[in-house]
Tab-separated table of C-alpha atoms in Angstrom:
chain	number	residue	atom	x	y	z
A	232	MET	CA	63.974	11.952	-67.897
A	233	THR	CA	63.085	8.266	-67.735
A	234	THR	CA	60.041	7.011	-69.625
A	235	VAL	CA	58.448	3.871	-68.177
A	236	LEU	CA	55.862	1.730	-69.935
A	237	VAL	CA	53.564	0.178	-67.316
A	238	LEU	CA	51.929	-2.977	-68.652
A	239	GLY	CA	48.543	-3.299	-66.989
A	240	GLY	CA	48.731	0.417	-66.315
A	241	TYR	CA	45.103	0.773	-65.258
A	242	GLY	CA	44.854	-2.513	-63.346
A	243	ALA	CA	44.922	-3.138	-59.595
A	244	VAL	CA	48.617	-2.231	-59.199
A	245	GLY	CA	49.156	-0.103	-62.293
A	246	THR	CA	46.443	2.375	-61.370
A	247	HIS	CA	48.529	3.290	-58.298
A	248	LEU	CA	51.957	2.881	-59.889
A	249	VAL	CA	51.447	5.301	-62.771
A	250	PRO	CA	50.633	8.338	-60.572
A	251	ALA	CA	53.356	7.343	-58.073
A	252	LEU	CA	55.939	7.422	-60.866
A	253	ARG	CA	54.636	10.691	-62.248
A	254	SER	CA	54.799	12.337	-58.836
A	255	ALA	CA	58.468	11.304	-58.719
A	256	GLY	CA	59.164	13.037	-62.016
A	257	VAL	CA	59.079	9.913	-64.178
A	258	THR	CA	57.161	9.854	-67.455
A	259	ALA	CA	54.843	6.885	-66.948
A	260	LEU	CA	52.723	5.490	-69.760
A	261	ALA	CA	49.769	3.289	-68.810
A	262	ALA	CA	49.644	0.452	-71.335
A	263	GLY	CA	46.627	-1.722	-72.097
A	264	ARG	CA	44.054	-2.612	-74.725
A	265	ASP	CA	41.441	0.003	-73.870
A	266	PRO	CA	42.093	3.240	-75.823
A	267	ALA	CA	39.885	5.148	-73.376
A	268	ARG	CA	42.163	4.299	-70.421
A	269	ALA	CA	45.572	3.593	-71.950
A	270	ASP	CA	48.239	6.168	-72.741
A	271	ARG	CA	49.650	3.630	-75.147
A	272	VAL	CA	47.435	0.901	-76.590
A	273	VAL	CA	49.201	-2.450	-76.311
A	274	ASP	CA	48.128	-5.962	-77.226
A	275	LEU	CA	50.413	-8.312	-75.308
A	276	SER	CA	49.665	-11.165	-77.691
A	277	ALA	CA	51.672	-9.284	-80.340
A	278	PRO	CA	55.293	-8.023	-80.370
A	279	LEU	CA	55.848	-4.811	-78.432
A	280	ASP	CA	57.999	-3.159	-81.117
A	281	ALA	CA	55.982	0.025	-81.711
A	282	ALA	CA	54.898	0.275	-78.073
A	283	LEU	CA	58.530	0.553	-76.968
A	284	THR	CA	59.264	3.675	-78.989
A	285	GLY	CA	60.826	6.267	-76.687
A	286	VAL	CA	60.605	3.930	-73.684
A	287	ASP	CA	63.526	3.390	-71.279
A	288	MET	CA	62.045	0.773	-68.938
A	289	VAL	CA	59.072	-1.616	-68.726
A	290	VAL	CA	57.201	-2.592	-65.549
A	291	ASN	CA	54.939	-5.613	-65.859
A	292	CYS	CA	51.815	-5.305	-63.701
A	293	ALA	CA	49.566	-7.005	-66.242
A	294	GLY	CA	49.663	-10.461	-64.677
A	295	LEU	CA	50.963	-11.941	-67.953
A	296	GLU	CA	53.772	-14.373	-67.165
A	297	ASP	CA	55.645	-14.697	-70.443
A	298	PRO	CA	59.458	-15.119	-70.353
A	299	VAL	CA	59.558	-14.426	-74.099
A	300	LEU	CA	58.114	-10.965	-73.475
A	301	ALA	CA	60.708	-10.289	-70.776
A	302	ALA	CA	63.511	-11.558	-73.020
A	303	ASP	CA	62.328	-9.317	-75.862
A	304	VAL	CA	62.449	-6.212	-73.665
A	305	ALA	CA	65.652	-7.078	-71.772
A	306	GLY	CA	67.328	-8.165	-75.011
A	307	ARG	CA	67.114	-4.550	-76.159
A	308	GLY	CA	69.064	-3.505	-73.057
A	309	MET	CA	65.892	-2.110	-71.505
A	310	PRO	CA	65.201	-3.029	-67.839
A	311	PHE	CA	62.167	-5.276	-67.368
A	312	VAL	CA	60.643	-5.063	-63.878
A	313	ASP	CA	58.147	-7.726	-62.770
A	314	VAL	CA	55.923	-7.884	-59.683
A	315	THR	CA	55.184	-11.618	-59.950
A	316	ALA	CA	55.227	-14.035	-56.993
A	317	THR	CA	55.138	-17.207	-59.126
A	318	SER	CA	58.103	-19.534	-58.576
A	319	ALA	CA	58.192	-21.235	-61.980
A	320	TYR	CA	57.951	-17.909	-63.805
A	321	THR	CA	60.663	-16.226	-61.742
A	322	SER	CA	62.893	-19.225	-62.338
A	323	ALA	CA	62.418	-18.722	-66.075
A	324	LEU	CA	63.108	-14.991	-65.735
A	325	GLU	CA	66.385	-15.757	-63.974
A	326	SER	CA	67.553	-17.365	-67.229
A	327	VAL	CA	66.777	-14.318	-69.391
A	328	SER	CA	69.740	-12.505	-70.886
A	329	GLY	CA	69.625	-8.825	-69.960
A	330	PRO	CA	68.411	-6.491	-67.208
A	331	VAL	CA	65.454	-8.021	-65.338
A	332	LEU	CA	64.462	-6.993	-61.808
A	333	LEU	CA	62.543	-9.608	-59.793
A	334	GLY	CA	60.810	-9.660	-56.433
A	335	VAL	CA	59.257	-6.224	-56.743
A	336	GLY	CA	56.225	-5.818	-54.488
A	337	ILE	CA	55.400	-6.758	-50.935
A	338	ALA	CA	55.851	-10.527	-51.335
A	339	PRO	CA	58.295	-11.047	-52.903
A	340	GLY	CA	59.892	-7.651	-52.371
A	341	LEU	CA	59.467	-6.313	-48.864
A	342	SER	CA	59.399	-9.915	-47.670
A	343	SER	CA	62.823	-10.597	-49.207
A	344	VAL	CA	64.433	-7.481	-47.757
A	345	LEU	CA	62.978	-8.255	-44.325
A	346	ALA	CA	64.289	-11.826	-44.544
A	347	VAL	CA	67.826	-10.642	-45.268
A	348	GLU	CA	67.681	-8.421	-42.187
A	349	ALA	CA	66.224	-11.189	-39.999
A	350	ALA	CA	68.965	-13.567	-41.132
A	351	ARG	CA	71.597	-11.264	-39.630
A	352	GLY	CA	70.633	-12.810	-36.302
A	353	GLY	CA	71.122	-16.307	-37.705
A	354	GLY	CA	68.851	-18.722	-39.507
A	355	PRO	CA	66.694	-20.457	-40.498
A	356	VAL	CA	64.259	-17.724	-41.503
A	357	ASP	CA	60.466	-17.933	-41.623
A	358	ILE	CA	58.475	-15.303	-43.530
A	359	ALA	CA	54.800	-14.871	-42.665
A	360	ILE	CA	52.588	-12.886	-45.031
A	361	GLY	CA	49.205	-11.709	-43.793
A	362	LEU	CA	46.822	-10.290	-46.391
A	363	GLY	CA	43.482	-8.569	-46.022
A	364	ALA	CA	40.678	-10.822	-47.241
A	365	GLY	CA	38.418	-7.801	-47.665
A	366	GLU	CA	40.612	-6.073	-50.254
A	367	SER	CA	39.487	-6.272	-53.882
A	368	HIS	CA	42.589	-7.890	-55.336
A	369	GLY	CA	43.368	-7.830	-59.025
A	370	ALA	CA	42.483	-10.755	-61.277
A	371	ALA	CA	46.109	-11.905	-61.469
A	372	ALA	CA	46.561	-11.948	-57.674
A	373	THR	CA	43.305	-13.838	-57.214
A	374	ALA	CA	44.240	-16.369	-59.903
A	375	TRP	CA	47.656	-16.861	-58.296
A	376	THR	CA	46.140	-17.507	-54.860
A	377	TYR	CA	43.628	-20.077	-56.043
A	378	GLY	CA	46.035	-21.530	-58.606
A	379	LEU	CA	48.365	-22.732	-55.838
A	380	ALA	CA	45.653	-24.953	-54.335
A	381	GLY	CA	46.533	-28.622	-54.685
A	382	ARG	CA	50.060	-27.899	-55.932
A	383	THR	CA	53.292	-28.808	-54.188
A	384	PHE	CA	56.716	-27.205	-54.025
A	385	ARG	CA	60.155	-28.195	-52.773
A	386	ASP	CA	61.064	-27.356	-49.184
A	387	PRO	CA	64.682	-26.426	-48.345
A	388	ASP	CA	65.047	-29.898	-46.776
A	389	GLY	CA	64.189	-31.482	-50.131
A	390	SER	CA	60.705	-32.717	-49.228
A	391	ARG	CA	57.571	-31.820	-51.155
A	392	VAL	CA	55.104	-29.459	-49.459
A	393	ARG	CA	51.477	-28.948	-50.446
A	394	ASN	CA	50.370	-25.310	-50.488
A	395	TYR	CA	48.112	-24.160	-47.638
A	396	THR	CA	49.154	-26.951	-45.277
A	397	ARG	CA	51.438	-27.324	-42.220
A	398	PRO	CA	49.741	-24.711	-40.008
A	399	THR	CA	52.225	-22.901	-37.789
A	400	ARG	CA	51.777	-20.346	-35.013
A	401	PHE	CA	53.388	-17.055	-36.011
A	402	PRO	CA	52.186	-13.841	-34.298
A	403	LEU	CA	51.648	-10.966	-36.728
A	404	PRO	CA	51.327	-7.343	-35.525
A	405	GLY	CA	47.734	-6.143	-35.737
A	406	TYR	CA	46.333	-9.599	-36.529
A	407	SER	CA	44.478	-12.019	-34.280
A	408	ARG	CA	46.426	-15.136	-33.378
A	409	PHE	CA	45.780	-18.148	-35.558
A	410	PRO	CA	48.093	-20.243	-37.746
A	411	VAL	CA	49.825	-19.358	-40.993
A	412	LEU	CA	50.022	-21.910	-43.826
A	413	ARG	CA	53.008	-22.909	-45.956
A	414	THR	CA	52.704	-21.211	-49.350
A	415	ASP	CA	55.012	-21.082	-52.350
A	416	PHE	CA	56.132	-17.468	-52.665
A	417	ALA	CA	58.989	-17.289	-55.160
A	418	ASP	CA	61.550	-15.570	-52.964
A	419	GLN	CA	61.956	-18.439	-50.503
A	420	HIS	CA	63.959	-20.382	-53.099
A	421	ARG	CA	66.269	-17.509	-54.083
A	422	LEU	CA	66.755	-16.436	-50.456
A	423	THR	CA	67.637	-19.974	-49.344
A	424	ALA	CA	70.408	-19.986	-51.945
A	425	ASP	CA	71.577	-16.423	-51.293
A	426	LEU	CA	71.570	-16.579	-47.490
A	427	GLY	CA	72.855	-20.120	-47.132
A	428	THR	CA	70.112	-20.953	-44.639
A	429	PRO	CA	66.602	-22.407	-45.034
A	430	VAL	CA	63.960	-19.766	-45.790
A	431	ARG	CA	60.290	-20.739	-45.698
A	432	THR	CA	57.263	-18.643	-46.651
A	433	HIS	CA	53.804	-18.815	-45.060
A	434	LEU	CA	50.457	-17.136	-45.743
A	435	ARG	CA	47.270	-16.331	-43.888
A	436	LEU	CA	44.379	-13.950	-44.402
A	437	ASP	CA	42.982	-11.616	-41.758
A	438	SER	CA	39.851	-13.758	-41.650
A	439	ARG	CA	40.070	-17.116	-39.862
A	440	LEU	CA	37.257	-18.415	-42.084
A	441	ALA	CA	38.994	-17.342	-45.301
A	442	THR	CA	42.290	-18.895	-44.182
A	443	ALA	CA	40.518	-22.133	-43.299
A	444	GLY	CA	38.934	-21.978	-46.743
A	445	LEU	CA	42.371	-21.984	-48.387
A	446	ALA	CA	43.391	-24.956	-46.259
A	447	ALA	CA	40.287	-26.846	-47.397
A	448	LEU	CA	40.622	-25.746	-51.007
A	449	THR	CA	44.074	-27.288	-51.375
A	450	TRP	CA	42.469	-30.730	-51.024
A	451	THR	CA	39.625	-29.885	-53.432
A	452	PRO	CA	41.218	-27.398	-55.881
A	453	TRP	CA	38.454	-27.997	-58.428
A	454	ALA	CA	36.096	-26.142	-56.054
A	455	ALA	CA	37.908	-22.839	-56.754
A	456	ARG	CA	35.646	-22.301	-59.760
A	457	TRP	CA	32.732	-21.776	-57.380
A	458	VAL	CA	34.480	-19.308	-55.068
A	459	PRO	CA	32.610	-15.986	-55.392
A	460	ALA	CA	34.506	-13.232	-57.190
A	461	GLY	CA	35.487	-10.093	-55.290
A	462	ALA	CA	36.484	-9.377	-51.721
A	463	MET	CA	35.703	-11.753	-48.875
A	464	PRO	CA	34.817	-10.797	-45.301
A	465	GLY	CA	37.792	-9.048	-43.740
A	466	GLY	CA	39.796	-5.844	-43.985
A	467	ASP	CA	42.533	-4.458	-46.219
A	468	MET	CA	45.437	-4.540	-43.757
A	469	TRP	CA	48.517	-6.503	-44.783
A	470	VAL	CA	51.516	-7.399	-42.640
A	471	ILE	CA	54.759	-9.238	-43.357
A	472	ALA	CA	57.142	-10.510	-40.693
A	473	ALA	CA	60.479	-12.281	-41.081
A	474	ARG	CA	61.790	-14.250	-38.115
A	475	GLY	CA	65.356	-15.483	-37.806
A	476	ALA	CA	67.066	-17.250	-34.934
A	477	SER	CA	67.257	-14.109	-32.792
A	478	ARG	CA	65.711	-11.256	-34.763
A	479	THR	CA	62.214	-10.508	-36.091
A	480	VAL	CA	61.386	-7.563	-38.347
A	481	TRP	CA	58.095	-6.586	-39.952
A	482	ALA	CA	56.273	-4.176	-42.247
A	483	SER	CA	52.569	-3.398	-42.533
A	484	GLY	CA	50.062	-1.128	-44.189
A	485	HIS	CA	46.640	-0.958	-45.802
A	486	GLY	CA	46.043	-1.960	-49.413
A	487	GLN	CA	48.274	-4.655	-50.898
A	488	SER	CA	48.014	-3.186	-54.407
A	489	ILE	CA	48.996	0.291	-53.208
A	490	ALA	CA	52.017	-1.046	-51.320
A	491	THR	CA	53.128	-3.108	-54.318
A	492	ALA	CA	52.927	0.012	-56.479
A	493	LEU	CA	55.002	2.037	-54.007
A	494	VAL	CA	57.713	-0.626	-53.884
A	495	ALA	CA	57.694	-0.867	-57.691
A	496	ALA	CA	58.076	2.913	-57.965
A	497	GLU	CA	61.085	2.761	-55.645
A	498	ALA	CA	62.509	-0.072	-57.769
A	499	VAL	CA	62.318	2.171	-60.835
A	500	ARG	CA	64.172	4.896	-58.926
A	501	LEU	CA	66.848	2.396	-57.892
A	502	LEU	CA	67.379	1.282	-61.478
A	503	GLN	CA	67.825	4.897	-62.539
A	504	SER	CA	70.822	5.220	-60.232
A	505	THR	CA	71.992	1.588	-60.094
A	506	PRO	CA	71.771	-0.049	-63.523
A	507	ILE	CA	71.721	-3.843	-63.730
A	508	ALA	CA	72.892	-6.034	-66.591
A	509	LYS	CA	71.346	-9.391	-65.693
A	510	PRO	CA	68.396	-10.862	-63.755
A	511	THR	CA	68.562	-9.415	-60.242
A	512	TRP	CA	66.321	-9.527	-57.171
A	513	LEU	CA	65.261	-6.441	-55.240
A	514	HIS	CA	67.033	-7.638	-52.076
A	515	GLN	CA	70.281	-7.767	-54.064
A	516	VAL	CA	70.203	-4.033	-54.844
A	517	THR	CA	68.815	-2.531	-51.609
A	518	ASP	CA	68.456	-3.267	-47.905
A	519	LEU	CA	65.891	-2.675	-45.178
A	520	THR	CA	67.391	0.612	-43.968
A	521	ALA	CA	67.457	2.145	-47.441
A	522	LEU	CA	64.025	0.875	-48.432
A	523	ALA	CA	62.353	1.960	-45.191
A	524	SER	CA	63.783	5.469	-45.508
A	525	ALA	CA	62.639	5.757	-49.127
A	526	LEU	CA	59.035	4.620	-48.657
A	527	ASN	CA	56.262	6.823	-47.273
A	528	PRO	CA	55.937	5.975	-43.547
A	529	ASP	CA	52.253	6.916	-43.663
A	530	ALA	CA	51.696	4.124	-46.211
A	531	ILE	CA	54.151	1.452	-45.026
A	532	ARG	CA	55.269	1.048	-41.431
A	533	PHE	CA	58.312	-0.899	-40.290
A	534	GLY	CA	59.191	-2.435	-36.971
């Protein structure tokens, strides 16, 4: 039986991941600082030595982006699974020696697998991620969203792109029609290299006002400190679509954190049967057909 230590085990994603793993027969230990909520008390500012006793795998849902932590775990031959969407951090993780699984969630994760399928009809590939503004996202997801404001990233054509700019029309199932904005999700860089065709990622929220707010915030990123905490007006539906030259595929559901947890639980199952020895992305160990058949169709729909 596999024992998995879930860092951030009672956070936005971990609170769903731990029971999902247990229902699949995996021994899941919720790790955190609060003895009242944690199965294993862990202070991530200190070495994990004692916390790793009897553990076979670590899933990082804590929002801490520390390559040293990943290297410590993977250096022991223990798979380290991370749900991050941050490009600079994933780039650092790709240099770690040992088993690290990247792109585990809905974006990256489902988005990457959808992009591979869309590219079968030719490229380039555009990925549009629609998130529910009304969902109470975790602190790490909120910090990531606002932290991109004002920052730039490299486009496949070599130019620099500012986050939350270049509005583009991209219909998303179940969403009203208004533009998506270029946003630096980590998988666009790996997919561009793996597929040999430009892959670009875009974001919008289900609220036109909230999406316009991101577009404005990228020119005044200092204003993020005054954005009210908690959910904004909107729902909790998310949808991801990948569009190639002649093929578009999509996935959708309700609750971004729940979906991320379900994908992470499937990633743990994959690693049980398909061990890895080096940094690997989810789309490199599974495909759309396998992932869609493994995930609960009542929670995540594909089309």
